[in-house]
mmCIF file of C-alpha atoms in Angstrom:
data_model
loop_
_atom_site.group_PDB
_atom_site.id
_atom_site.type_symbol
_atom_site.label_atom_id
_atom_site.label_comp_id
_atom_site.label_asym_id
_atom_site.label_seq_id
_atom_site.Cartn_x
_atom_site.Cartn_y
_atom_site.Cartn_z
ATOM 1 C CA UNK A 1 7.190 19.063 -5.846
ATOM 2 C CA UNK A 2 4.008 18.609 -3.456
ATOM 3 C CA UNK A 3 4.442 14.889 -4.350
ATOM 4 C CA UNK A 4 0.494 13.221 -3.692
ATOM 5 C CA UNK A 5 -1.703 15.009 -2.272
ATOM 6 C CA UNK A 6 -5.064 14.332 -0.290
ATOM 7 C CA UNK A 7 -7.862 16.177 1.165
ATOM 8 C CA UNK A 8 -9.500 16.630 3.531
ATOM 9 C CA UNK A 9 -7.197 15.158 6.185
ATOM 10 C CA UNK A 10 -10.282 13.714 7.970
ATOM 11 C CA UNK A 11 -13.754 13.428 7.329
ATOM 12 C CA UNK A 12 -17.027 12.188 9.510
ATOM 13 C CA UNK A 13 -20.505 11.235 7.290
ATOM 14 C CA UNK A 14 -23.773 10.537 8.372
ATOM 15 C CA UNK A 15 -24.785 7.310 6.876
ATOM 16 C CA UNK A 16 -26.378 7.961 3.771
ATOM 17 C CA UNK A 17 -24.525 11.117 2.493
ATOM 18 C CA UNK A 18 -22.557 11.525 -0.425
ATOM 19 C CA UNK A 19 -18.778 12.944 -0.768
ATOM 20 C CA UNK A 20 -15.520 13.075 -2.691
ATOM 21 C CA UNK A 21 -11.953 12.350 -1.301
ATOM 22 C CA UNK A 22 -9.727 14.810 -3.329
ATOM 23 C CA UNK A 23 -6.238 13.304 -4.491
ATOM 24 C CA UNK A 24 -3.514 15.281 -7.021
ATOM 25 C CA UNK A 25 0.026 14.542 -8.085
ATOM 26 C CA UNK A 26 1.998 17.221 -9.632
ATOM 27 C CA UNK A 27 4.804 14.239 -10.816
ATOM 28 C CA UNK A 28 2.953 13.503 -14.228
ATOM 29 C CA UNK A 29 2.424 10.134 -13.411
ATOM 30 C CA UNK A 30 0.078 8.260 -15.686
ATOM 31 C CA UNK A 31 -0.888 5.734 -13.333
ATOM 32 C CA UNK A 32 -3.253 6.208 -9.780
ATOM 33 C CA UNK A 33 -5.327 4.677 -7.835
ATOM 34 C CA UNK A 34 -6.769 4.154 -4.659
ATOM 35 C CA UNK A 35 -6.244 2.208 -1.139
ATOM 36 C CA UNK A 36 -8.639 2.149 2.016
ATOM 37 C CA UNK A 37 -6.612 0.270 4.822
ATOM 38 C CA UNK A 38 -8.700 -1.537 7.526
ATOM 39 C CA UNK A 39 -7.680 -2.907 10.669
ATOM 40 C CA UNK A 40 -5.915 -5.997 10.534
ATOM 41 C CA UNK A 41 -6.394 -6.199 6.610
ATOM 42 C CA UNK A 42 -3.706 -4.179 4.893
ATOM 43 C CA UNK A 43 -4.338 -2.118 1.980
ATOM 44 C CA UNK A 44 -6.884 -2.783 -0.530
ATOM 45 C CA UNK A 45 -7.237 -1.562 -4.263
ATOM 46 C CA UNK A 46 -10.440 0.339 -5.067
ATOM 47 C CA UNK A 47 -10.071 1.854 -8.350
ATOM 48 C CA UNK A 48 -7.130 2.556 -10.556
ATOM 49 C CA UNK A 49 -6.546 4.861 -13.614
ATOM 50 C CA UNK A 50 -3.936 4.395 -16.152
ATOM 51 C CA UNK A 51 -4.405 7.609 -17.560
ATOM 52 C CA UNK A 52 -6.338 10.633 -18.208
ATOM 53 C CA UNK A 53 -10.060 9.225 -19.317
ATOM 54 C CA UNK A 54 -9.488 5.605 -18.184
ATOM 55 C CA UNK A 55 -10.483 4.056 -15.213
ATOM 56 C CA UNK A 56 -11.015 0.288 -14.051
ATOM 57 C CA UNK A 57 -11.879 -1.449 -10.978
ATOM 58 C CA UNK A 58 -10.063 -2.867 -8.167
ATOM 59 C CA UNK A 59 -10.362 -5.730 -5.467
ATOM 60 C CA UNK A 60 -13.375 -3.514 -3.628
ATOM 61 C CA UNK A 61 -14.815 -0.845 -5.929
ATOM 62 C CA UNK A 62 -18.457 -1.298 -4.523
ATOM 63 C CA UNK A 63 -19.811 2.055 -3.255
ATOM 64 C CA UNK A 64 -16.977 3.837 -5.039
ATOM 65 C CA UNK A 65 -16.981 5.771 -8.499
ATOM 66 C CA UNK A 66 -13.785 7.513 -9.678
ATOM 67 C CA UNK A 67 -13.134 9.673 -12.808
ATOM 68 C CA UNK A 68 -9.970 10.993 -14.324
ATOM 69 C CA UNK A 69 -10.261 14.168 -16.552
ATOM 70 C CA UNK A 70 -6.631 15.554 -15.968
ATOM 71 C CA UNK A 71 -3.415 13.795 -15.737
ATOM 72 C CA UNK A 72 -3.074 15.580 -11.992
ATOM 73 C CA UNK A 73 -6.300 14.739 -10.308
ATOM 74 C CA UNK A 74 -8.056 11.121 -9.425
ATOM 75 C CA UNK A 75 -10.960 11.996 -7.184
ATOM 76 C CA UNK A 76 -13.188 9.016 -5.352
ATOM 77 C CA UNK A 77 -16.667 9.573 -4.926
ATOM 78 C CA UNK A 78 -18.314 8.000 -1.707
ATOM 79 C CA UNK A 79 -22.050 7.822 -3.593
ATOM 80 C CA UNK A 80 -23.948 7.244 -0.479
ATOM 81 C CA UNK A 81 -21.943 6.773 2.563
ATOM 82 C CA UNK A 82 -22.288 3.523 4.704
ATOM 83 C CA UNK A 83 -20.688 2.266 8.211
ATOM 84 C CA UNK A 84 -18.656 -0.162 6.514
ATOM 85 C CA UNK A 85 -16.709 2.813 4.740
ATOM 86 C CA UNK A 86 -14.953 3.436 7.955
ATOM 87 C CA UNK A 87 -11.595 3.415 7.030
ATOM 88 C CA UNK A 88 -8.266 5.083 6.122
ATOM 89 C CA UNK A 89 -8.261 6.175 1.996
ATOM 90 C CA UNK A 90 -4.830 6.425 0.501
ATOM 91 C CA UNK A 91 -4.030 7.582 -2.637
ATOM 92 C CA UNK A 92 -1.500 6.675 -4.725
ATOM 93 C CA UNK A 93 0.825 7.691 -8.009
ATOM 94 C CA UNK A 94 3.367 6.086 -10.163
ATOM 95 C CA UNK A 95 4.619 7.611 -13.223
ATOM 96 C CA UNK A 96 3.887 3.737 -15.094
ATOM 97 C CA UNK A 97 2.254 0.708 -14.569
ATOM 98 C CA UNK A 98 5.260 -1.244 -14.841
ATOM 99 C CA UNK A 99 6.760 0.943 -11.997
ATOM 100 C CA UNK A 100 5.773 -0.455 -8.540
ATOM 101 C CA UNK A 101 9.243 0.338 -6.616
ATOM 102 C CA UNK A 102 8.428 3.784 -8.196
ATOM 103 C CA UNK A 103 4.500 4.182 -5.936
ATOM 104 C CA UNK A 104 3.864 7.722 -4.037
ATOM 105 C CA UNK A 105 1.368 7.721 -1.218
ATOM 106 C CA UNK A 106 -0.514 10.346 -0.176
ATOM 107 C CA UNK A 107 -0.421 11.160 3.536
ATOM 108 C CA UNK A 108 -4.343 9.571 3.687
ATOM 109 C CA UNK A 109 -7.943 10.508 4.630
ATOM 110 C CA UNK A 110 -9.694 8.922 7.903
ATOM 111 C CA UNK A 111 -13.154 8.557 7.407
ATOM 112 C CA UNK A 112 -15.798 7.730 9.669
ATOM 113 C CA UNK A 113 -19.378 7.363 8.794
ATOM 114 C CA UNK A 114 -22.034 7.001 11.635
ATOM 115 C CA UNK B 1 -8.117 -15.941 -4.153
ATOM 116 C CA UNK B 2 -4.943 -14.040 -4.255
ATOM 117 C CA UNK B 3 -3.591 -14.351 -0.603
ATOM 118 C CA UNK B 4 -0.434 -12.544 1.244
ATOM 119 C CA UNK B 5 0.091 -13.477 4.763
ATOM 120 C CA UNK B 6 2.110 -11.968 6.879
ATOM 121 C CA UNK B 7 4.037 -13.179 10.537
ATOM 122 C CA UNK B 8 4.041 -12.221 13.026
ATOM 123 C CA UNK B 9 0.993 -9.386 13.571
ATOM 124 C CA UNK B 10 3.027 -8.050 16.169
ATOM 125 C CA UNK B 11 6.345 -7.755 17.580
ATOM 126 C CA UNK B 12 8.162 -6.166 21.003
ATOM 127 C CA UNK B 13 12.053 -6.088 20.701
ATOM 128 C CA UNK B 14 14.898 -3.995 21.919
ATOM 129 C CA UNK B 15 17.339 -1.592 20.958
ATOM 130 C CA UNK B 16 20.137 -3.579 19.183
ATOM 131 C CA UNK B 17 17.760 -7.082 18.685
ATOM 132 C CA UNK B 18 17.608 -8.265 15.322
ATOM 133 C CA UNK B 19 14.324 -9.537 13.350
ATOM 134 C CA UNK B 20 12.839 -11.352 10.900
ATOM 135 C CA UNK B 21 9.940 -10.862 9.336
ATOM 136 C CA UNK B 22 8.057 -12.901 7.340
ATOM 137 C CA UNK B 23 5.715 -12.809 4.335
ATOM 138 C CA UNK B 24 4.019 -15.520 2.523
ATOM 139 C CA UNK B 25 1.940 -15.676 -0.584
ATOM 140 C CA UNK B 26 -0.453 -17.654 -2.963
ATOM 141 C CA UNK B 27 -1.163 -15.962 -5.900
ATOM 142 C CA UNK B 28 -2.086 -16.699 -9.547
ATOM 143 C CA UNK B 29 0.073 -14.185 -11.245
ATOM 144 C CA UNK B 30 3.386 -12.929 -9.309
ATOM 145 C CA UNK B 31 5.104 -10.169 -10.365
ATOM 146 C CA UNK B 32 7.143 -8.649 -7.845
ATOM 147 C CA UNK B 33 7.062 -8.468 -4.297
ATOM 148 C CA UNK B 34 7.692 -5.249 -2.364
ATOM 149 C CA UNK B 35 7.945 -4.338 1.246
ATOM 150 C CA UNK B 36 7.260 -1.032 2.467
ATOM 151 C CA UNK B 37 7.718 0.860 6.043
ATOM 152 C CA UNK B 38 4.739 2.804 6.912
ATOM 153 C CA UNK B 39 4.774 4.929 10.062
ATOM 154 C CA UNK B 40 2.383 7.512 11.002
ATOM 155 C CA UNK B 41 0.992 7.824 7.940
ATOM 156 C CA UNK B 42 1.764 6.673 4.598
ATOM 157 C CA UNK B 43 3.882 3.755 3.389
ATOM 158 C CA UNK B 44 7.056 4.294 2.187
ATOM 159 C CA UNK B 45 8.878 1.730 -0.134
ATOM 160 C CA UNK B 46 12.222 -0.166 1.586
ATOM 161 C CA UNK B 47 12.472 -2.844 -1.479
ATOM 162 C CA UNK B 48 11.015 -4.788 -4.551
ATOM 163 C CA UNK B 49 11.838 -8.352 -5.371
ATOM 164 C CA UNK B 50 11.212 -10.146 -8.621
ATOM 165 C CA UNK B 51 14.058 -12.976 -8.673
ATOM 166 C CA UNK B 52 14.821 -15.764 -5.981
ATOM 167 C CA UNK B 53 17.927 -16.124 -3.985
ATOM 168 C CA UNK B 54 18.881 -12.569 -4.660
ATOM 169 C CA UNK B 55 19.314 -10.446 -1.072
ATOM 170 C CA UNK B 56 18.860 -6.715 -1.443
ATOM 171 C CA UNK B 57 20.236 -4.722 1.207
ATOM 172 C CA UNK B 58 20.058 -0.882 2.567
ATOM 173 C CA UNK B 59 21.281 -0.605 5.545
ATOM 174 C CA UNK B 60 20.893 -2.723 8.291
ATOM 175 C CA UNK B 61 17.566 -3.558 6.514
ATOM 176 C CA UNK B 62 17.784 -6.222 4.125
ATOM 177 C CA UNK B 63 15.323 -8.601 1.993
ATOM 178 C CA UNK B 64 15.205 -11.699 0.481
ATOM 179 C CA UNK B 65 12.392 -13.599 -2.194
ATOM 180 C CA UNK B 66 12.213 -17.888 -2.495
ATOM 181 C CA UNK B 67 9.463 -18.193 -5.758
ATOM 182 C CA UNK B 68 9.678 -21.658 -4.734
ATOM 183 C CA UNK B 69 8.767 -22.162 -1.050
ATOM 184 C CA UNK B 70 6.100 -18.503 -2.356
ATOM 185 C CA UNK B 71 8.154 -16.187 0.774
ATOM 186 C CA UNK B 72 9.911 -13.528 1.988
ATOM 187 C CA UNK B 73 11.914 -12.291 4.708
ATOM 188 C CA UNK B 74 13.054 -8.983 5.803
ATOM 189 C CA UNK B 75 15.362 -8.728 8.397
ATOM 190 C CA UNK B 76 16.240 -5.557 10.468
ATOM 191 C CA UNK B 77 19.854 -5.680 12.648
ATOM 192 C CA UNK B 78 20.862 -3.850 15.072
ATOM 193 C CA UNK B 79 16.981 -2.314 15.804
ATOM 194 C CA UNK B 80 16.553 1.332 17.073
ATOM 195 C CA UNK B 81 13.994 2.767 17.743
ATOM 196 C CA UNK B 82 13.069 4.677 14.369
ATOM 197 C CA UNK B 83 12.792 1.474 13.108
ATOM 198 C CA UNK B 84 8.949 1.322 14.846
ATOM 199 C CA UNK B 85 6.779 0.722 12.106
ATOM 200 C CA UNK B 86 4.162 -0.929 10.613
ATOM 201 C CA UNK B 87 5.950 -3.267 7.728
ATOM 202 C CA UNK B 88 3.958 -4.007 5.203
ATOM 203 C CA UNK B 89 4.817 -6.891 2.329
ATOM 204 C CA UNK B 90 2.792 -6.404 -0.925
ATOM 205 C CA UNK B 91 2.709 -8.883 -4.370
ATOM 206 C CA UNK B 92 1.938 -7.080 -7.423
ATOM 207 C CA UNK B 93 -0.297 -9.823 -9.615
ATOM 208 C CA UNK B 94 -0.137 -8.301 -12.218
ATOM 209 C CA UNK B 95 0.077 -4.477 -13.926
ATOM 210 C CA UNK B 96 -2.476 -2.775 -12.004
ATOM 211 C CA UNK B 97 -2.803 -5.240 -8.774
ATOM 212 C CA UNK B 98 -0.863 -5.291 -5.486
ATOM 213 C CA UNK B 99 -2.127 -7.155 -2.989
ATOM 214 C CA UNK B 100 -1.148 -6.368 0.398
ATOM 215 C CA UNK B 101 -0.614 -8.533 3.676
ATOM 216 C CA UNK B 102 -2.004 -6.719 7.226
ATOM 217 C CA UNK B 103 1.259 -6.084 8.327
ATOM 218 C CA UNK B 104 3.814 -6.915 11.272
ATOM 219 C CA UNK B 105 3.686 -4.079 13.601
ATOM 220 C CA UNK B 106 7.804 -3.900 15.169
ATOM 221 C CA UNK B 107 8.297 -1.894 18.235
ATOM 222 C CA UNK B 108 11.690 -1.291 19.250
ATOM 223 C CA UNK B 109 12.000 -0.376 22.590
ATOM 224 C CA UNK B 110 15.205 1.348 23.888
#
């Protein structure tokens, strides 16, 4: 079991430019979503998926889109990069949405955009 | 707006100290509230708490939840210096929410 993963590991952008944040679980969890964690602000919620073909929108989705085709995979899509993107992406998998003690992290993507 | 705070931001202690941590919330839905340990790189879960009064323990790291006065505590004994971390307190608002507070960064110094 890989567990979550994440790639790349890190990541700079030119302000402007578009790119996607890779995340897969190989737990067949129904439920994902993702985190960007900011200095002095904790984690915050971007998008969330619970399941294959459904997606919804967290506390900060603006800038973000997200898709889920396969159980495994829950990519984020930067659609033009700004500044205020800076920040450390985490995904994360549990196999329910009634299973919060039961949340994976990934090991997280730092991204800076100039 | 949902709201976790967390106390204090920071913390210095030494081997063998013991601390308390604190978490307080104001939210419109509570769920559960969960602390998790995050070091390098991602967090890792330590508890969840749904009911008041009820301690849950691992360790010399254990947790507690009052719904009534909206806080928790976690409290580390006997500190070493593995226990360096960034804790972070989270309240789930409902099934696909968690809000999360910024964190107390502990270091334990030998």
């Amino acid at each position: 079991n890989a567990g979550v993963t994440q790639t790349p590991k890190f990541q700079v952008l030119k302000t402007g430019q578009s790119m996607t944040l890779q995340c897969a679980q190989d737990m067949n969890h129904e439920y994902m979503s993702w985190y960007r964690q900011d200095p002095g602000m904790g984690l915050r919620l971007i998008h969330y998926s619970v399941g294959a073909g459904i997606t919804d929108q967290g506390e900060v989705p603006n800038g973000y889109n997200v898709s889920r085709s396969t159980t495994e995979d829950f990519p984020l899509r930067l659609l033009s990069a700004a500044p205020s993107q800076t920040s450390v992406y985490f995904c994360a998998s549990r196999r329910t949405r009634d299973e919060p003690y039961e949340q994976y992290f990934g090991p997280g993507t730092r991204l800076t955009v100039t | 707006e949902d709201k976790v705070v967390q106390s204090p931001l920071s913390l210095v202690v030494h081997e063998g100290d013991t601390v308390t941590l604190n978490c307080s919330y104001e939210v419109t839905n509570f769920r559960s509230l969960l602390w998790y340990k995050q070091e390098k790189k991602a967090p890792t879960f330590l508890f969840m708490l749904t009911s008041s009064g009820i301690e849950k323990k691992s360790g010399r790291l254990s947790s507690i939840l009052d719904k009534k006065e909206l806080f928790s505590i976690l409290n580390i004994t006997a500190t070493q210096t593995g226990d360096s971390a960034v804790y972070l307190c989270a309240v789930e608002v409902n099934n696909n929410d968690m809000r999360f507070g910024a964190g107390t960064r502990l270091t334990v110094k030998p």
